[in-house]
PDB file of C-alpha atoms in Angstrom:
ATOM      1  CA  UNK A  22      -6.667  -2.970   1.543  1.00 79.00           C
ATOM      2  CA  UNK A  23      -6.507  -0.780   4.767  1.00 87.00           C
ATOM      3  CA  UNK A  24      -3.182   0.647   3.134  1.00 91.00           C
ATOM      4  CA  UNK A  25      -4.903   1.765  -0.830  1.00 89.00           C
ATOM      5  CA  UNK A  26      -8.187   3.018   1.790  1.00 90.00           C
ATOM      6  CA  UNK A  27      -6.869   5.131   3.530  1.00 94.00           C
ATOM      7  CA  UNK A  28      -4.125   6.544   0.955  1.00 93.00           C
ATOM      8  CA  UNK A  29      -7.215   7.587  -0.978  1.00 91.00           C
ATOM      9  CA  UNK A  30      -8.864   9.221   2.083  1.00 95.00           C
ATOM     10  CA  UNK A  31      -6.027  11.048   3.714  1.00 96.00           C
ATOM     11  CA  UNK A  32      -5.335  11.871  -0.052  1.00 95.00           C
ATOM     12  CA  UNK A  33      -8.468  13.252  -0.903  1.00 95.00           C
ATOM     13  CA  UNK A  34      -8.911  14.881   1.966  1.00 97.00           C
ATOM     14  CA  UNK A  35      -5.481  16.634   2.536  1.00 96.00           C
ATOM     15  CA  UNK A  36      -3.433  15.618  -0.251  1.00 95.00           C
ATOM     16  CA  UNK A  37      -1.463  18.569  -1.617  1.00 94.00           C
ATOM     17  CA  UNK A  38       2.055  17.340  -2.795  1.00 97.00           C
ATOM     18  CA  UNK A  39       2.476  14.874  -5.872  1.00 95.00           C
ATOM     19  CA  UNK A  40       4.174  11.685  -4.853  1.00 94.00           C
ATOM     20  CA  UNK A  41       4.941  11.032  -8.122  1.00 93.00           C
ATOM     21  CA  UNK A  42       3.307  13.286 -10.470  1.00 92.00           C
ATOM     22  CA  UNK A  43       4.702  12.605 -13.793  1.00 91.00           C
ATOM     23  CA  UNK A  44       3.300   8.850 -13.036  1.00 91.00           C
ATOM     24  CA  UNK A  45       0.080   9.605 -11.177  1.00 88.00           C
ATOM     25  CA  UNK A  46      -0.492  13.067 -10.081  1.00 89.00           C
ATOM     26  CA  UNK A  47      -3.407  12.111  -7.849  1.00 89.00           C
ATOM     27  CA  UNK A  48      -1.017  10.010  -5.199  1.00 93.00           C
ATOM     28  CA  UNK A  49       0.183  12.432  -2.703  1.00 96.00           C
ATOM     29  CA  UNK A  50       2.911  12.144   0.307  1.00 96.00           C
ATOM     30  CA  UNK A  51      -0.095  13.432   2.835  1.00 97.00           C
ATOM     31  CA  UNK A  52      -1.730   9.786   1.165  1.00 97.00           C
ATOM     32  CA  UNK A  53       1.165   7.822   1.882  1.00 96.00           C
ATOM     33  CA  UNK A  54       1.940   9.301   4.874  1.00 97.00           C
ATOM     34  CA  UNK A  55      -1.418   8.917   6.444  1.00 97.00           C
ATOM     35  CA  UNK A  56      -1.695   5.140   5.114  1.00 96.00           C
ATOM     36  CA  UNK A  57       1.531   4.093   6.915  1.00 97.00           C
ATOM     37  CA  UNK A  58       0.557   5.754  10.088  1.00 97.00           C
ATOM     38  CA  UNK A  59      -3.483   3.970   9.411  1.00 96.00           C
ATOM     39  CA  UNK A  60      -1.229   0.165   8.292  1.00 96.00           C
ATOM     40  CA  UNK A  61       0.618   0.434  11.433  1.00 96.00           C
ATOM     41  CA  UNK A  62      -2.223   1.437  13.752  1.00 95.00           C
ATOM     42  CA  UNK A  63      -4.325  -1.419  12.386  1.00 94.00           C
ATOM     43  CA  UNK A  64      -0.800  -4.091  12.708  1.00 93.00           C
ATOM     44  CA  UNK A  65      -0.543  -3.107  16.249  1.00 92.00           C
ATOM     45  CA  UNK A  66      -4.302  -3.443  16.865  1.00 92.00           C
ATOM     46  CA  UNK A  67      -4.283  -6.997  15.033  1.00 91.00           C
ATOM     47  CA  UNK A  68      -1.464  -8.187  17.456  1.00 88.00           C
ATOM     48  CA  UNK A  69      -2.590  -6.449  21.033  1.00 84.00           C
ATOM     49  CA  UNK A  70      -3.922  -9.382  22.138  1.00 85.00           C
ATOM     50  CA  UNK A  71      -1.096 -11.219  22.244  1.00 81.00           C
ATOM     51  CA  UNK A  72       0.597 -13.005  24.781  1.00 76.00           C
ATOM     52  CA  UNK A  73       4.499 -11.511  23.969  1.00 82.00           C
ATOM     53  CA  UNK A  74       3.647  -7.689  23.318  1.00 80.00           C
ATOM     54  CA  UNK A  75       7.321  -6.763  23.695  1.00 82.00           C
ATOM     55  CA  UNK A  76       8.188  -9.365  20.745  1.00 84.00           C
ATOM     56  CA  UNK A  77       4.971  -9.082  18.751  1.00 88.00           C
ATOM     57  CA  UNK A  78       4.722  -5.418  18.146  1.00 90.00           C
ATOM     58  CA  UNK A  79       8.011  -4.698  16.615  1.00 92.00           C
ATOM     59  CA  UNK A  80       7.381  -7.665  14.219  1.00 92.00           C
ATOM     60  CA  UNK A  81       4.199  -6.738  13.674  1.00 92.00           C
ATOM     61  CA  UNK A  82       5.523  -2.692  12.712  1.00 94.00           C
ATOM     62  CA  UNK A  83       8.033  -3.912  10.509  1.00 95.00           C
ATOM     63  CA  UNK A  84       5.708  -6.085   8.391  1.00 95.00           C
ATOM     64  CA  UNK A  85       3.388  -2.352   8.559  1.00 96.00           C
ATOM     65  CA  UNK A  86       6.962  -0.592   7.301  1.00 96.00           C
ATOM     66  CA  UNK A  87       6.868  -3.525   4.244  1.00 97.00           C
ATOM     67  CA  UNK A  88       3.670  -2.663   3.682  1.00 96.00           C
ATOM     68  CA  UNK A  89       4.147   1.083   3.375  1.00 96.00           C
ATOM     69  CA  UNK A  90       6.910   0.918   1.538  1.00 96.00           C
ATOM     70  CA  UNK A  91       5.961  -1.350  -1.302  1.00 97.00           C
ATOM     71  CA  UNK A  92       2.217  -0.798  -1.733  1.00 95.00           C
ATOM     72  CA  UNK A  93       2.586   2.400  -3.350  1.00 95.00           C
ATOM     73  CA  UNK A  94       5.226   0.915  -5.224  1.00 95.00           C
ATOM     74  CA  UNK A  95       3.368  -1.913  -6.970  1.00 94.00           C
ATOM     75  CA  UNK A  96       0.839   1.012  -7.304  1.00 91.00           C
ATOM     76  CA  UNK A  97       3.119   2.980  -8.962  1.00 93.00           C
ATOM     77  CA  UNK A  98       4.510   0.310 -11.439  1.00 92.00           C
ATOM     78  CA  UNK A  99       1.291  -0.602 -12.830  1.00 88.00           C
ATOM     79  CA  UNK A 100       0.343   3.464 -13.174  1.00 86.00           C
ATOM     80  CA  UNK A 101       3.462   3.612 -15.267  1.00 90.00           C
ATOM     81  CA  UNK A 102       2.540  -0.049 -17.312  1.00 87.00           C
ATOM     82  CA  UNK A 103      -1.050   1.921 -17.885  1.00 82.00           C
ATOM     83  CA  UNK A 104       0.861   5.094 -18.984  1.00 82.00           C
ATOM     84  CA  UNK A 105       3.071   3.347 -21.018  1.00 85.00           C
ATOM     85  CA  UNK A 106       0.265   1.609 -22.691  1.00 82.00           C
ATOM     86  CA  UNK A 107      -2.027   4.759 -23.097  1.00 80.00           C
ATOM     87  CA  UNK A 108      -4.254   2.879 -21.370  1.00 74.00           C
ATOM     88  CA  UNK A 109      -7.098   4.904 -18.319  1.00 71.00           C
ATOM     89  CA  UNK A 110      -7.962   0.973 -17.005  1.00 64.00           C
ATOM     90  CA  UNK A 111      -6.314  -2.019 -16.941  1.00 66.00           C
ATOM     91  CA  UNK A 112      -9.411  -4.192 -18.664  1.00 64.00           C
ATOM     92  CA  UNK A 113     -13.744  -3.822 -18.144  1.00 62.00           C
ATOM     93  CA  UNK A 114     -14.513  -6.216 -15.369  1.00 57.00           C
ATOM     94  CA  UNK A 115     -14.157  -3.666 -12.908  1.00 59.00           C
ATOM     95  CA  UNK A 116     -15.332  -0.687 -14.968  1.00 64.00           C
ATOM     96  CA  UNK A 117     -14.561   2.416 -13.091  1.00 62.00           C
ATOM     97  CA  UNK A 118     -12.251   0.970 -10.460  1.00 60.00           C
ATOM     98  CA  UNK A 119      -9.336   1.103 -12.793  1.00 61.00           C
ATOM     99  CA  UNK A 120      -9.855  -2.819 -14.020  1.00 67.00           C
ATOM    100  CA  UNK A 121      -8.681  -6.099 -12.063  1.00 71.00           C
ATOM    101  CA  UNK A 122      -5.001  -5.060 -11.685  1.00 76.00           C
ATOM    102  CA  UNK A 123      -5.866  -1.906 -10.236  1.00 76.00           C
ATOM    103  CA  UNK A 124      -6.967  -4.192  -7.119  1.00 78.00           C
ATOM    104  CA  UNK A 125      -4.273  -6.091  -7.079  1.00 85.00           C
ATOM    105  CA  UNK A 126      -1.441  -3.840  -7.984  1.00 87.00           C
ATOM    106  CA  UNK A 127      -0.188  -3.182  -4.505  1.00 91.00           C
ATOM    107  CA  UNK A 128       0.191  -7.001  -3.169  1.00 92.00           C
ATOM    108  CA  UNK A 129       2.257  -7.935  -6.279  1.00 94.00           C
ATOM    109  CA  UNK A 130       4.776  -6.440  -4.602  1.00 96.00           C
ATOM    110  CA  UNK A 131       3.732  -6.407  -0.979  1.00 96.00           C
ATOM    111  CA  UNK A 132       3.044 -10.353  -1.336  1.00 96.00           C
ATOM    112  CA  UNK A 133       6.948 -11.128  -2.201  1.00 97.00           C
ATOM    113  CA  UNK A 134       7.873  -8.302   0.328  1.00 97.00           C
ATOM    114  CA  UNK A 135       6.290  -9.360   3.042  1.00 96.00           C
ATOM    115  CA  UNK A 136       6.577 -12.988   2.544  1.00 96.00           C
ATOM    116  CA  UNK A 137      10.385 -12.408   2.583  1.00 97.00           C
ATOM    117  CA  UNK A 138      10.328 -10.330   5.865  1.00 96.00           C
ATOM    118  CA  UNK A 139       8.498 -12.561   7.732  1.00 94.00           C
ATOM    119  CA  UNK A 140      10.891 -15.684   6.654  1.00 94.00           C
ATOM    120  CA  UNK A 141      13.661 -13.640   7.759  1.00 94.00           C
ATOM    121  CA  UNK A 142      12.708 -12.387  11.152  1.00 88.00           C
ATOM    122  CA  UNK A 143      10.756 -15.374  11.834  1.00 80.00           C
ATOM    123  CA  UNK A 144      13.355 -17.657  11.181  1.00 71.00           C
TER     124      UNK A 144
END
């Protein structure tokens, strides 16, 4: 959520370069940029009360990175599915919003992402 936020915002706001404008002109670097810097912000907030800052924070930055990193991409994959499709939204319950996938587009791939991250350095 705080990632697809404040992609919009910074986006809408600033954005100026296409991150990937054959798929969805209206993402923009300035957008993803802003929402990893906004995802990490919020990670290290979410952890500073912990006990172990020294261990926490890095762990808690590299699960941000994950989420940076494949948000836009499960964004992305379902923009192309819609193209693809000729399709504006992705069914009517959400009318407007871009349908039920369009919520959840992001943490099919940030789900899998992050669940593997956190196995590995937790382990």
């Amino acid at each position: 959520m705080a990632y697809d936020a404040s992609a919009f915002a910074v986006g809408y706001f600033w954005g100026s370069r296409p991150l990937a404008a054959t798929i969805s002109p209206r993402k923009s670097w300035e957008g993803a940029i802003g929402a990893t810097l906004v995802v990490v912000a919020v990670a290290i907030g979410v952890v500073a009360p912990s006990v172990d800052l020294l261990e926490t924070i890095p762990r808690a930055v590299g699960l941000a990175v994950v989420v940076a990193v494949f948000a836009p991409l499960g964004d992305l994959a379902e923009s192309i599915l819609k193209r693809d499709l000729q399709l504006k939204d992705m069914g009517s319950v959400l009318p407007g919003h871009g349908g039920v996938l369009d919520r959840i587009d992001a943490m099919l791939f940030v789900a899998p992402a992050a669940s593997l991250y956190l196995r590995l350095i937790l382990a």
